[in-house]
mmCIF file of N, CA and C in Angstrom:
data_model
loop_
_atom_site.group_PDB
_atom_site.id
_atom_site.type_symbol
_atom_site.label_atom_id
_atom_site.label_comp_id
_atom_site.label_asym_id
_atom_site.label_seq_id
_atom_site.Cartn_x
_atom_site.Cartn_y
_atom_site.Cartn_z
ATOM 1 N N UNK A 1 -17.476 6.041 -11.113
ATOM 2 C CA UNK A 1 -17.305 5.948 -12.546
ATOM 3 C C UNK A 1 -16.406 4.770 -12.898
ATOM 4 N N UNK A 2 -15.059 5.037 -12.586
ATOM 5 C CA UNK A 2 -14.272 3.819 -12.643
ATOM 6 C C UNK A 2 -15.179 2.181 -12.456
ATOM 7 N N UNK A 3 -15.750 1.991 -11.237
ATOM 8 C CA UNK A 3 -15.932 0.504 -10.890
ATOM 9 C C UNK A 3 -17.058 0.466 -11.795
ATOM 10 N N UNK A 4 -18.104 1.157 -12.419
ATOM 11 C CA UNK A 4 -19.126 1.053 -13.027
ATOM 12 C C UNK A 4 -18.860 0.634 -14.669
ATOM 13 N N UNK A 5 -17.618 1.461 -15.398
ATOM 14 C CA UNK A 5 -17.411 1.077 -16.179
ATOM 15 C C UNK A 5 -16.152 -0.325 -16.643
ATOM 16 N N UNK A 6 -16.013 -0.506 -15.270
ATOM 17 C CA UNK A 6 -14.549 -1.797 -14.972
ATOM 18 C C UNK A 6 -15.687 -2.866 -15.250
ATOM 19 N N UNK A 7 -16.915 -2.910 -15.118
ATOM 20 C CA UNK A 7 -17.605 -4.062 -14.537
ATOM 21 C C UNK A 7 -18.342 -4.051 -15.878
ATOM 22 N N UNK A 8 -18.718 -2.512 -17.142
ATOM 23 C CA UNK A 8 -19.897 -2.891 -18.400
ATOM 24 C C UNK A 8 -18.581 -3.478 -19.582
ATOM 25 N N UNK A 9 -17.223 -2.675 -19.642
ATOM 26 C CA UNK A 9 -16.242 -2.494 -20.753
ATOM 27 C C UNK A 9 -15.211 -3.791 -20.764
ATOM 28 N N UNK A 10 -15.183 -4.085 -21.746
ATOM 29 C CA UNK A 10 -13.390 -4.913 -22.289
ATOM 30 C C UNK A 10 -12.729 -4.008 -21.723
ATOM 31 N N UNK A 11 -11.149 -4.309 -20.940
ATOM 32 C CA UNK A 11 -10.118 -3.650 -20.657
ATOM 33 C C UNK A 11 -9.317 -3.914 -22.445
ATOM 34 N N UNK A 12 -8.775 -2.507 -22.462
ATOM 35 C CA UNK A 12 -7.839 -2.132 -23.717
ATOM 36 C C UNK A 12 -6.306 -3.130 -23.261
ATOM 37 N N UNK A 13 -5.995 -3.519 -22.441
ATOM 38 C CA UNK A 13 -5.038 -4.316 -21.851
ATOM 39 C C UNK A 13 -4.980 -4.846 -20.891
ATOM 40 N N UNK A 14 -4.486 -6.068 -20.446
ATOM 41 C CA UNK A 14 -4.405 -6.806 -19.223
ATOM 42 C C UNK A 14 -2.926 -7.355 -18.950
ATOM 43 N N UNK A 15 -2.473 -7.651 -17.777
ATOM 44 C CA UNK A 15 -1.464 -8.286 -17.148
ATOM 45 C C UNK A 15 -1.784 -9.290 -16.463
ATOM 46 N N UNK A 16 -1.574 -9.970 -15.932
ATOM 47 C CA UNK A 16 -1.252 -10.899 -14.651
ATOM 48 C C UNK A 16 0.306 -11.455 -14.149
ATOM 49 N N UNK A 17 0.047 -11.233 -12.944
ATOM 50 C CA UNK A 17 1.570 -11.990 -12.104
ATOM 51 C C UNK A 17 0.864 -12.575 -10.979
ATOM 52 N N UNK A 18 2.020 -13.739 -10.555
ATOM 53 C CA UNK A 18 2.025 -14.485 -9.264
ATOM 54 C C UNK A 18 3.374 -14.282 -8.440
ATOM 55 N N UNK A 19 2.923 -13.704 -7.315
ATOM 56 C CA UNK A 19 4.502 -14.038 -6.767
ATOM 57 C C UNK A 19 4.177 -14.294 -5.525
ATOM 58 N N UNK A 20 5.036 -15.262 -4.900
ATOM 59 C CA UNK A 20 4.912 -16.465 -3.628
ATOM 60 C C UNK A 20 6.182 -16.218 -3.083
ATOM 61 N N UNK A 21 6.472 -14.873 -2.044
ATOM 62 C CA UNK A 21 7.546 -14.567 -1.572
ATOM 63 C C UNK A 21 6.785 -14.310 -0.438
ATOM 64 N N UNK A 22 7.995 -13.931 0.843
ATOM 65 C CA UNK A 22 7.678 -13.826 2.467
ATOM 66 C C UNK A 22 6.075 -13.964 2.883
ATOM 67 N N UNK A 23 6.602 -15.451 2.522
ATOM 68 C CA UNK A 23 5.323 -15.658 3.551
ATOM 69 C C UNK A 23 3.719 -15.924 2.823
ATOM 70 N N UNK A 24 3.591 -15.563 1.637
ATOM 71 C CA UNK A 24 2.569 -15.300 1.090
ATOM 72 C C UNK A 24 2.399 -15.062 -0.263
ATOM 73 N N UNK A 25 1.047 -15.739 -1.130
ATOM 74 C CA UNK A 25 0.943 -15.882 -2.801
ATOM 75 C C UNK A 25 -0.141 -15.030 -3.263
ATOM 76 N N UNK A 26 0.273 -13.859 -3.964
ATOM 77 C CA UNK A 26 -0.137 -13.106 -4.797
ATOM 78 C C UNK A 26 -0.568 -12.497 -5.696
ATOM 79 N N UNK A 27 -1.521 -12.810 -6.540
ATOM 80 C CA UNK A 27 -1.855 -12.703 -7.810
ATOM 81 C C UNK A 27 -2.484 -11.515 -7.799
ATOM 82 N N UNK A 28 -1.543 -10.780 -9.009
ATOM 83 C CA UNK A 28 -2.387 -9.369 -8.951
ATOM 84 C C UNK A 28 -2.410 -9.425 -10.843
ATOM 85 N N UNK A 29 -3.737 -8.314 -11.469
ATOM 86 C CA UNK A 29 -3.727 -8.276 -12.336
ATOM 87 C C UNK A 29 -4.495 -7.202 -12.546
ATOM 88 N N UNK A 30 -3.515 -6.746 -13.288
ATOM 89 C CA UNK A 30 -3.545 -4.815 -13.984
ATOM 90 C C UNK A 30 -4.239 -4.778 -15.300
ATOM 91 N N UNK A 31 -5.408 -4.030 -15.576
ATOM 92 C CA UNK A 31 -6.008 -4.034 -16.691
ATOM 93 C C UNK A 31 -6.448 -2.346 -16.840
ATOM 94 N N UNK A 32 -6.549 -2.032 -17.685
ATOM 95 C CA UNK A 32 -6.110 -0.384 -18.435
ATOM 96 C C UNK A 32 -7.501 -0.624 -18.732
ATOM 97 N N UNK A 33 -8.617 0.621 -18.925
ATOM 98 C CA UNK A 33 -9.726 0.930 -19.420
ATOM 99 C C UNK A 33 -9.957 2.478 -20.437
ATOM 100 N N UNK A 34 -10.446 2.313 -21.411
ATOM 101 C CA UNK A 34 -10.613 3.873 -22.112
ATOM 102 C C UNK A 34 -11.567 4.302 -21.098
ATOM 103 N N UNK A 35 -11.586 5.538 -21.258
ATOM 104 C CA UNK A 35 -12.452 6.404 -20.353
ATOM 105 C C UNK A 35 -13.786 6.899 -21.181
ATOM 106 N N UNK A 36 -15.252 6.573 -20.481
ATOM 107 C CA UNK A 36 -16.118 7.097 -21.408
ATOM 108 C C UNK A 36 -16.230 8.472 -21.585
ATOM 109 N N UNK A 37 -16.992 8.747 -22.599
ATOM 110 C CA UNK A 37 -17.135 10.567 -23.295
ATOM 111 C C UNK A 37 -17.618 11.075 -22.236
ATOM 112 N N UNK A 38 -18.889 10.361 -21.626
ATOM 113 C CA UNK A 38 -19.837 11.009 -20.718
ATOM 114 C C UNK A 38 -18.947 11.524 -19.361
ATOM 115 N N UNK A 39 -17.758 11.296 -18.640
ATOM 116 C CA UNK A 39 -16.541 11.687 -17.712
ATOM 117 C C UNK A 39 -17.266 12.863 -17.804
ATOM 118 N N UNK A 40 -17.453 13.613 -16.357
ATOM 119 C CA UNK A 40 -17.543 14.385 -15.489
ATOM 120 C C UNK A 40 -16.304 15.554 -15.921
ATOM 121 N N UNK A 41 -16.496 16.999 -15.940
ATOM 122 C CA UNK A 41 -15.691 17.482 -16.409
ATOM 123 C C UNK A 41 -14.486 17.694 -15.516
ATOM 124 N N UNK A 42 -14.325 17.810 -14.374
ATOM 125 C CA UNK A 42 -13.533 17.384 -13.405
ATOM 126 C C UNK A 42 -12.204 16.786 -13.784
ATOM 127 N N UNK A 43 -12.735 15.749 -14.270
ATOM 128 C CA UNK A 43 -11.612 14.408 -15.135
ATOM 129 C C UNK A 43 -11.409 15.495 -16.950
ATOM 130 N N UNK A 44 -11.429 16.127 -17.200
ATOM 131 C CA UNK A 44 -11.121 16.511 -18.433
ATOM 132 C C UNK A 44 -9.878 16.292 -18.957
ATOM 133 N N UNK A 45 -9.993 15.335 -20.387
ATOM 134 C CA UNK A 45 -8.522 15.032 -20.696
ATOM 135 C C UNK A 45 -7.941 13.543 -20.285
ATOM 136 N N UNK A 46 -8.661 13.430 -19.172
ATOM 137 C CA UNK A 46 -8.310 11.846 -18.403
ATOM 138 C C UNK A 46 -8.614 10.964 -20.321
ATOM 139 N N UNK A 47 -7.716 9.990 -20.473
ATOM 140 C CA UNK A 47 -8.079 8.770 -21.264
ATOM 141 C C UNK A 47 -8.344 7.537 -20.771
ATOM 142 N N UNK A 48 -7.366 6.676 -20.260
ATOM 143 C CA UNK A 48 -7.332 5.784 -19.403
ATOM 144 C C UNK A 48 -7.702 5.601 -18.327
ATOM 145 N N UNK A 49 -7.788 4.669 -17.799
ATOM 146 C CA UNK A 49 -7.947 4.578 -15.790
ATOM 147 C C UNK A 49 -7.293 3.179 -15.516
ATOM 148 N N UNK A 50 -6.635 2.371 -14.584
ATOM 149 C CA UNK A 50 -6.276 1.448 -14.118
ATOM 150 C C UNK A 50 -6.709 0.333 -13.483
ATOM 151 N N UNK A 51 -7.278 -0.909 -13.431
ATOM 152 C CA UNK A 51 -7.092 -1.559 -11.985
ATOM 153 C C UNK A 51 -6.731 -2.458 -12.054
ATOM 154 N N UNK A 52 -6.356 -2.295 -10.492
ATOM 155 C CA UNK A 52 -4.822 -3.323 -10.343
ATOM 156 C C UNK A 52 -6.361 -4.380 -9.162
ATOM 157 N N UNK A 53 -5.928 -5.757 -9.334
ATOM 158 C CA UNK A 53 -6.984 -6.384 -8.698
ATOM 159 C C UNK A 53 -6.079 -7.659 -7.523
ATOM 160 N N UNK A 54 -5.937 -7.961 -6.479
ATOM 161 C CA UNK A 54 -4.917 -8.423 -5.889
ATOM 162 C C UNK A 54 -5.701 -9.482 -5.146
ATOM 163 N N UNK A 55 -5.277 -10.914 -5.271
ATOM 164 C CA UNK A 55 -5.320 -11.652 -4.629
ATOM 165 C C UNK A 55 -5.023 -12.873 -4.275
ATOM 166 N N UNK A 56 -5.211 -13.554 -3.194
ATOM 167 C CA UNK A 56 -3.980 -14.463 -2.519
ATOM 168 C C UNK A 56 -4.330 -14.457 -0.666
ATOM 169 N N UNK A 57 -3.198 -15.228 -0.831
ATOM 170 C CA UNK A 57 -2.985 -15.410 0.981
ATOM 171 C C UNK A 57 -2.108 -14.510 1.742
ATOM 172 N N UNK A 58 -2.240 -13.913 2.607
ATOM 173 C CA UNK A 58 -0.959 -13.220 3.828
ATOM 174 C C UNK A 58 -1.238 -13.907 4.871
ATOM 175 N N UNK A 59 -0.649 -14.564 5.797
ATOM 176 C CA UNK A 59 -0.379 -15.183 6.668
ATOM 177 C C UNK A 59 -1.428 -16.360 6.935
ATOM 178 N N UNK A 60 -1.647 -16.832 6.079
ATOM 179 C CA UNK A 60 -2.747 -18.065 5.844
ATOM 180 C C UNK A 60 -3.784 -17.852 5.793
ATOM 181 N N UNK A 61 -3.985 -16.336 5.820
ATOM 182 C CA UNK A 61 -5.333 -15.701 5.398
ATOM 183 C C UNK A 61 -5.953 -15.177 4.265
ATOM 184 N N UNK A 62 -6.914 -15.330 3.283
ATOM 185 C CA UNK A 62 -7.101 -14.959 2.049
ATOM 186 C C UNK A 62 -7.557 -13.713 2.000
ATOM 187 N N UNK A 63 -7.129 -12.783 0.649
ATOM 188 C CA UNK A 63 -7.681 -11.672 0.376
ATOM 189 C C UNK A 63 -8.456 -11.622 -0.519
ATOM 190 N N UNK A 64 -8.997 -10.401 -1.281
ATOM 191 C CA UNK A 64 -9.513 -10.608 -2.366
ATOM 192 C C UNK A 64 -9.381 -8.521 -2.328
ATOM 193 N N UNK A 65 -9.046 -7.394 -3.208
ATOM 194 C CA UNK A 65 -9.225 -6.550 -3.501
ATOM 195 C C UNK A 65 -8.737 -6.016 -4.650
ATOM 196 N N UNK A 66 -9.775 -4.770 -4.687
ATOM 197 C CA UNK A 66 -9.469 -3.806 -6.234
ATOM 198 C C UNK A 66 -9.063 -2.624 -5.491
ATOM 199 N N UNK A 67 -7.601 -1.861 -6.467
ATOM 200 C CA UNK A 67 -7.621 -0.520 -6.373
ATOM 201 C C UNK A 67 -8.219 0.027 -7.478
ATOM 202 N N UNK A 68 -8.422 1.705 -8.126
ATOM 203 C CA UNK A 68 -8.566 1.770 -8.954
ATOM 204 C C UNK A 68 -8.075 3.390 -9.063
#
């Protein structure tokens, strides 16, 4: 549900940071989503959902990932 609607919806808010400490540069960026009606009743009450999206180098190696 989350990655399906991260990928059709505008996020209700966004962030971004960089930070280039031990060793390695980081860009992560947090964006907030409303939750659709159709939510599984499971999630009842849920509004929001998160993802934080991270990427950069660790040890001269590149990343690229989503939590959510």
């Amino acid at each position: 549900m989350a990655q399906t609607q991260f990928l059709q919806s505008p996020p209700l808010s966004c962030a971004t940071a960089i930070d280039s400490r031990h060793s390695r540069i980081v860009k992560r960026t947090c964006q907030v989503f409303a939750v659709p009606e159709s939510l599984p009743n499971q999630w009842a009450g849920l509004k929001t959902f998160v993802v934080v999206e991270r990427q950069g180098e660790r040890d001269r190696q590149p990343f690229h990932e989503y939590q959510f």
